[in-house]
Short mmCIF file of N, CA and C in Angstrom, two decimals:
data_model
loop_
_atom_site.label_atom_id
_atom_site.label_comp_id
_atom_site.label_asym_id
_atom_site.label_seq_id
_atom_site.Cartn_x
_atom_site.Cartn_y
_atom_site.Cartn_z
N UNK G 1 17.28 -6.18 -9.95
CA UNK G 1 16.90 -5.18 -8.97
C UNK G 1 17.52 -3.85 -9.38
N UNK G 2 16.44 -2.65 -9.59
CA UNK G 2 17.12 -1.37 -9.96
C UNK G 2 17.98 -0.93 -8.57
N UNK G 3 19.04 -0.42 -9.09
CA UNK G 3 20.43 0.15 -8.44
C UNK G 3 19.69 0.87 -7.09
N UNK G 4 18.65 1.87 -7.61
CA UNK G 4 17.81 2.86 -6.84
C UNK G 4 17.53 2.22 -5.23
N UNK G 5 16.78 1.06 -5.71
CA UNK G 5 15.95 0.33 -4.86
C UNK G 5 16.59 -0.71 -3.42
N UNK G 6 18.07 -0.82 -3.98
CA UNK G 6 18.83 -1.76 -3.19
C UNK G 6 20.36 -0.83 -2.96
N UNK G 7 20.72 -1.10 -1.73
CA UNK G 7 22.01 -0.52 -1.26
C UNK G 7 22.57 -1.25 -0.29
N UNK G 8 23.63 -1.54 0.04
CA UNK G 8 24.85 -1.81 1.15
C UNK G 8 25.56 -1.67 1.71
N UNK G 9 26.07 -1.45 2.85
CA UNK G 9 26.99 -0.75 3.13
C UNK G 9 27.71 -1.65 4.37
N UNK G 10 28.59 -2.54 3.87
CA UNK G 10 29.08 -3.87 4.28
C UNK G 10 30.20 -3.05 5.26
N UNK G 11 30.45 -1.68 5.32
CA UNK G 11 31.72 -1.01 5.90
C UNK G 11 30.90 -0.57 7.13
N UNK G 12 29.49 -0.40 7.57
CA UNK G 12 29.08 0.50 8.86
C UNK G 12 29.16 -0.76 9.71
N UNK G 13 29.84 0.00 10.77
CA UNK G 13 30.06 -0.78 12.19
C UNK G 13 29.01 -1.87 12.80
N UNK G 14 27.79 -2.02 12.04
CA UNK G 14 26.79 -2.19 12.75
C UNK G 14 26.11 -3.20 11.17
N UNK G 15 26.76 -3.26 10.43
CA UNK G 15 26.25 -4.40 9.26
C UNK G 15 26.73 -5.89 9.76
N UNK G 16 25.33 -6.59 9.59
CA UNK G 16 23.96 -6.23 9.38
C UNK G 16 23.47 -5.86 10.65
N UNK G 17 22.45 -5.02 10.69
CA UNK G 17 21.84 -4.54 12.11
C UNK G 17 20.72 -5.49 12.35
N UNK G 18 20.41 -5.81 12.00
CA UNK G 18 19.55 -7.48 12.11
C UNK G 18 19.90 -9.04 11.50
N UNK G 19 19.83 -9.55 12.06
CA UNK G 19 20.48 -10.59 12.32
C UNK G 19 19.69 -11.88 11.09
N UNK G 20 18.49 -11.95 11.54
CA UNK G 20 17.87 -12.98 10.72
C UNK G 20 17.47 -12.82 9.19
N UNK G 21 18.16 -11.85 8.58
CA UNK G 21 18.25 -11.30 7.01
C UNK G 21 19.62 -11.69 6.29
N UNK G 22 19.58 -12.84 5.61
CA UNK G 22 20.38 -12.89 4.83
C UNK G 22 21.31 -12.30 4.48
N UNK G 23 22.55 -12.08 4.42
CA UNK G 23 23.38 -10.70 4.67
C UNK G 23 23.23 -10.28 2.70
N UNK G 24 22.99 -11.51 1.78
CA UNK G 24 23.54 -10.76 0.09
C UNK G 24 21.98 -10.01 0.17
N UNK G 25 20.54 -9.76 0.92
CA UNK G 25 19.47 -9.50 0.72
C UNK G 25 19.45 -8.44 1.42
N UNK G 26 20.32 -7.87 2.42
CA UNK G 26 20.44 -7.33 3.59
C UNK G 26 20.08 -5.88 2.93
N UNK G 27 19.04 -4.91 2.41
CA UNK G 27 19.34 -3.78 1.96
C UNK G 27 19.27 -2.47 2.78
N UNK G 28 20.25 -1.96 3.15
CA UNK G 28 20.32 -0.79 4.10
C UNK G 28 19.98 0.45 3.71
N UNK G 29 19.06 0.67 2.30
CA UNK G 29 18.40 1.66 2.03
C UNK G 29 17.90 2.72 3.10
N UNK G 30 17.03 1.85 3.69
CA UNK G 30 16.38 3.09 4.71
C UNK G 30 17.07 2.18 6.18
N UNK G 31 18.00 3.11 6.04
CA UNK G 31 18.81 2.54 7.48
C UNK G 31 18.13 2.88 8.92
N UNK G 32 17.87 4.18 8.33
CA UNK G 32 16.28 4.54 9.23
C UNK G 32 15.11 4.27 8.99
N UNK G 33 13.92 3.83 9.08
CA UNK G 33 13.06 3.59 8.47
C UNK G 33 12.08 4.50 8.53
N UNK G 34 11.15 4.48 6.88
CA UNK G 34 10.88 5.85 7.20
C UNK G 34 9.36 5.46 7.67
N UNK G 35 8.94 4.37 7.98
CA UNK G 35 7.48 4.23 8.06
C UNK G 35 7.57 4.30 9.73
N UNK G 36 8.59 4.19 10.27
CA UNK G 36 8.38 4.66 12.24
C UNK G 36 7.29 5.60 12.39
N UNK G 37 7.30 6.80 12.09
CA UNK G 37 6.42 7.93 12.61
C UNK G 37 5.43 7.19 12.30
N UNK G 38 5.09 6.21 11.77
CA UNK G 38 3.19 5.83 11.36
C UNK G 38 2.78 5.10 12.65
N UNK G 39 3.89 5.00 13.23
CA UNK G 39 3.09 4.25 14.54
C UNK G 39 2.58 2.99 14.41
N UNK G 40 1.48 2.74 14.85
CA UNK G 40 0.71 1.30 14.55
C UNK G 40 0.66 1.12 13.20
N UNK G 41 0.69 2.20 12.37
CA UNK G 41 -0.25 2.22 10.87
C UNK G 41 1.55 1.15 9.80
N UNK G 42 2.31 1.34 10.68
CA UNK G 42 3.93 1.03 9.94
C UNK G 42 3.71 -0.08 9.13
N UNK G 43 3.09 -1.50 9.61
CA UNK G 43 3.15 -2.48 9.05
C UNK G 43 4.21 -3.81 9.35
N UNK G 44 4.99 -2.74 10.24
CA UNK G 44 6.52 -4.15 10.85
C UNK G 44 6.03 -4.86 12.23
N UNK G 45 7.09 -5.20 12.92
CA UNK G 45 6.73 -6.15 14.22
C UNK G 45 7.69 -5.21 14.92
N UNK G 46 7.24 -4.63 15.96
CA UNK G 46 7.75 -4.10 16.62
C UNK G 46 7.01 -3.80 17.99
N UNK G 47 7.46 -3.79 18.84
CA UNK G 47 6.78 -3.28 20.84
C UNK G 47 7.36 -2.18 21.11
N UNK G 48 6.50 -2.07 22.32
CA UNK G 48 6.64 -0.76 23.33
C UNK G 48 7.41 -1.20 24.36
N UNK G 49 8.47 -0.34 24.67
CA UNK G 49 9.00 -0.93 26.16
C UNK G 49 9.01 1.08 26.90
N UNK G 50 8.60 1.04 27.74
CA UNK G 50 8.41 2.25 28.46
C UNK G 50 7.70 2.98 27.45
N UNK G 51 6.61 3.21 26.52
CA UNK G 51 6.67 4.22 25.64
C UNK G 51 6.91 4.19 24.79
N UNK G 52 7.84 3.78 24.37
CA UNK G 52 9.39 3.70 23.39
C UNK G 52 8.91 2.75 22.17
N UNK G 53 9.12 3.04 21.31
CA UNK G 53 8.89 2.17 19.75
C UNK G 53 10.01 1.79 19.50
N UNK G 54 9.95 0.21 19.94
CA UNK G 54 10.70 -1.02 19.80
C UNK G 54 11.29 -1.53 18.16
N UNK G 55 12.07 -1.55 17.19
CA UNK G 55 11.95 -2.00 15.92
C UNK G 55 13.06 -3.01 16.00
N UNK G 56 13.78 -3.25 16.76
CA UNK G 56 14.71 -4.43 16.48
C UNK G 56 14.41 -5.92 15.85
N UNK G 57 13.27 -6.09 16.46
CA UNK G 57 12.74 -7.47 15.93
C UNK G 57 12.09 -6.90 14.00
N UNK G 58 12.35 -5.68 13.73
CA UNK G 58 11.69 -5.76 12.62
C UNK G 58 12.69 -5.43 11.00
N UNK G 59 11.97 -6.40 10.45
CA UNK G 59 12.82 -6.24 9.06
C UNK G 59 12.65 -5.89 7.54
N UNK G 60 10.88 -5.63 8.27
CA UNK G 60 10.73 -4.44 6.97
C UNK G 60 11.29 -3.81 6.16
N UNK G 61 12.10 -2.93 6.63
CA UNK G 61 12.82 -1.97 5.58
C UNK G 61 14.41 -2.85 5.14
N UNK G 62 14.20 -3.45 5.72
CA UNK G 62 16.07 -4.12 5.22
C UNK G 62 15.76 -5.59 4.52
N UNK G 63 14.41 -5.74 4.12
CA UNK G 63 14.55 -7.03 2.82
C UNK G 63 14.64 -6.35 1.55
N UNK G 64 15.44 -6.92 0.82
CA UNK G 64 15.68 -6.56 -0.62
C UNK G 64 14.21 -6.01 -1.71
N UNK G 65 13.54 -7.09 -1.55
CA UNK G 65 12.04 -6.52 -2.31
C UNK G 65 11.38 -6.00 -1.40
N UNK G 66 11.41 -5.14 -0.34
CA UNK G 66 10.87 -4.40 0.37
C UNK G 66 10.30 -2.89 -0.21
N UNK G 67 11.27 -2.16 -1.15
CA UNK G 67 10.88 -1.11 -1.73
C UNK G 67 9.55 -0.50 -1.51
N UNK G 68 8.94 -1.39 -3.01
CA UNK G 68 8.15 -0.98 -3.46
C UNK G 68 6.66 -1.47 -2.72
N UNK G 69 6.84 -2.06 -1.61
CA UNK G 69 5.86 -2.14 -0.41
C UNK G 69 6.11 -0.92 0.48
N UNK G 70 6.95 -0.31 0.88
CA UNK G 70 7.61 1.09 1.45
C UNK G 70 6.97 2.05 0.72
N UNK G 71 6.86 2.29 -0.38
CA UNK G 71 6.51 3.18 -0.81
C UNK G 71 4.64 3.01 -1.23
N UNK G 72 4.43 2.06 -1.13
CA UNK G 72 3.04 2.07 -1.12
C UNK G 72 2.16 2.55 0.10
N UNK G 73 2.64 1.88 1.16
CA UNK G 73 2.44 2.15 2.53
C UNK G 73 2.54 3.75 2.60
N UNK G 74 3.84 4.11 2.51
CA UNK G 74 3.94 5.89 2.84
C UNK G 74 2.62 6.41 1.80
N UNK G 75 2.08 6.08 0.84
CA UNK G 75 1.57 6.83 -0.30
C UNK G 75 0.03 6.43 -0.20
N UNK G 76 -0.21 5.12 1.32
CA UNK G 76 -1.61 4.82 1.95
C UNK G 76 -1.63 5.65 2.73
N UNK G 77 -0.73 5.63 3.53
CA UNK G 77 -1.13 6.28 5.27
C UNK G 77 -0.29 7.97 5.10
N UNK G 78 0.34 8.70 4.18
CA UNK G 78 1.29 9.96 4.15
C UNK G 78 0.76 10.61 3.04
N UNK G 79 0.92 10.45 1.88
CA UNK G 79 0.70 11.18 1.08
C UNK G 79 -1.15 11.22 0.23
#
């Protein structure tokens, strides 16, 4: 796995922020994720509670081979 593509950060208060990810796969690259603003178009599992875009149940951006599905997606629905 290129260096680029995978990151950790075993020191933030809040590792792992999801639970059902393997913690050595756990990649906290996009700690934010950047496919939120797509709304429906994102591709994760996530609900509405008041409005509100739900992502806890989702683990899209924090599997290890996730990358280069991330960047396909932004480069379908963004660029």
């Amino acid at each position: 796995m290129k260096n680029y593509k995978f990151f950790q950060n075993k020191n933030c208060e809040y590792f792992p922020c999801h639970k059902d990810v393997a913690q050595e796969n756990f990649n906290c690259l996009f700690c934010f994720c950047p496919l939120y603003l797509l709304d429906k178009k994102c591709g994760g599992n996530y609900k509405y509670i008041n409005n509100i875009k739900d992502c806890s149940n989702c683990n899209v951006p924090h599997i290890k081979g996730n990358y280069d599905l991330i960047l396909n997606i932004l480069k379908r629905e963004v660029f």
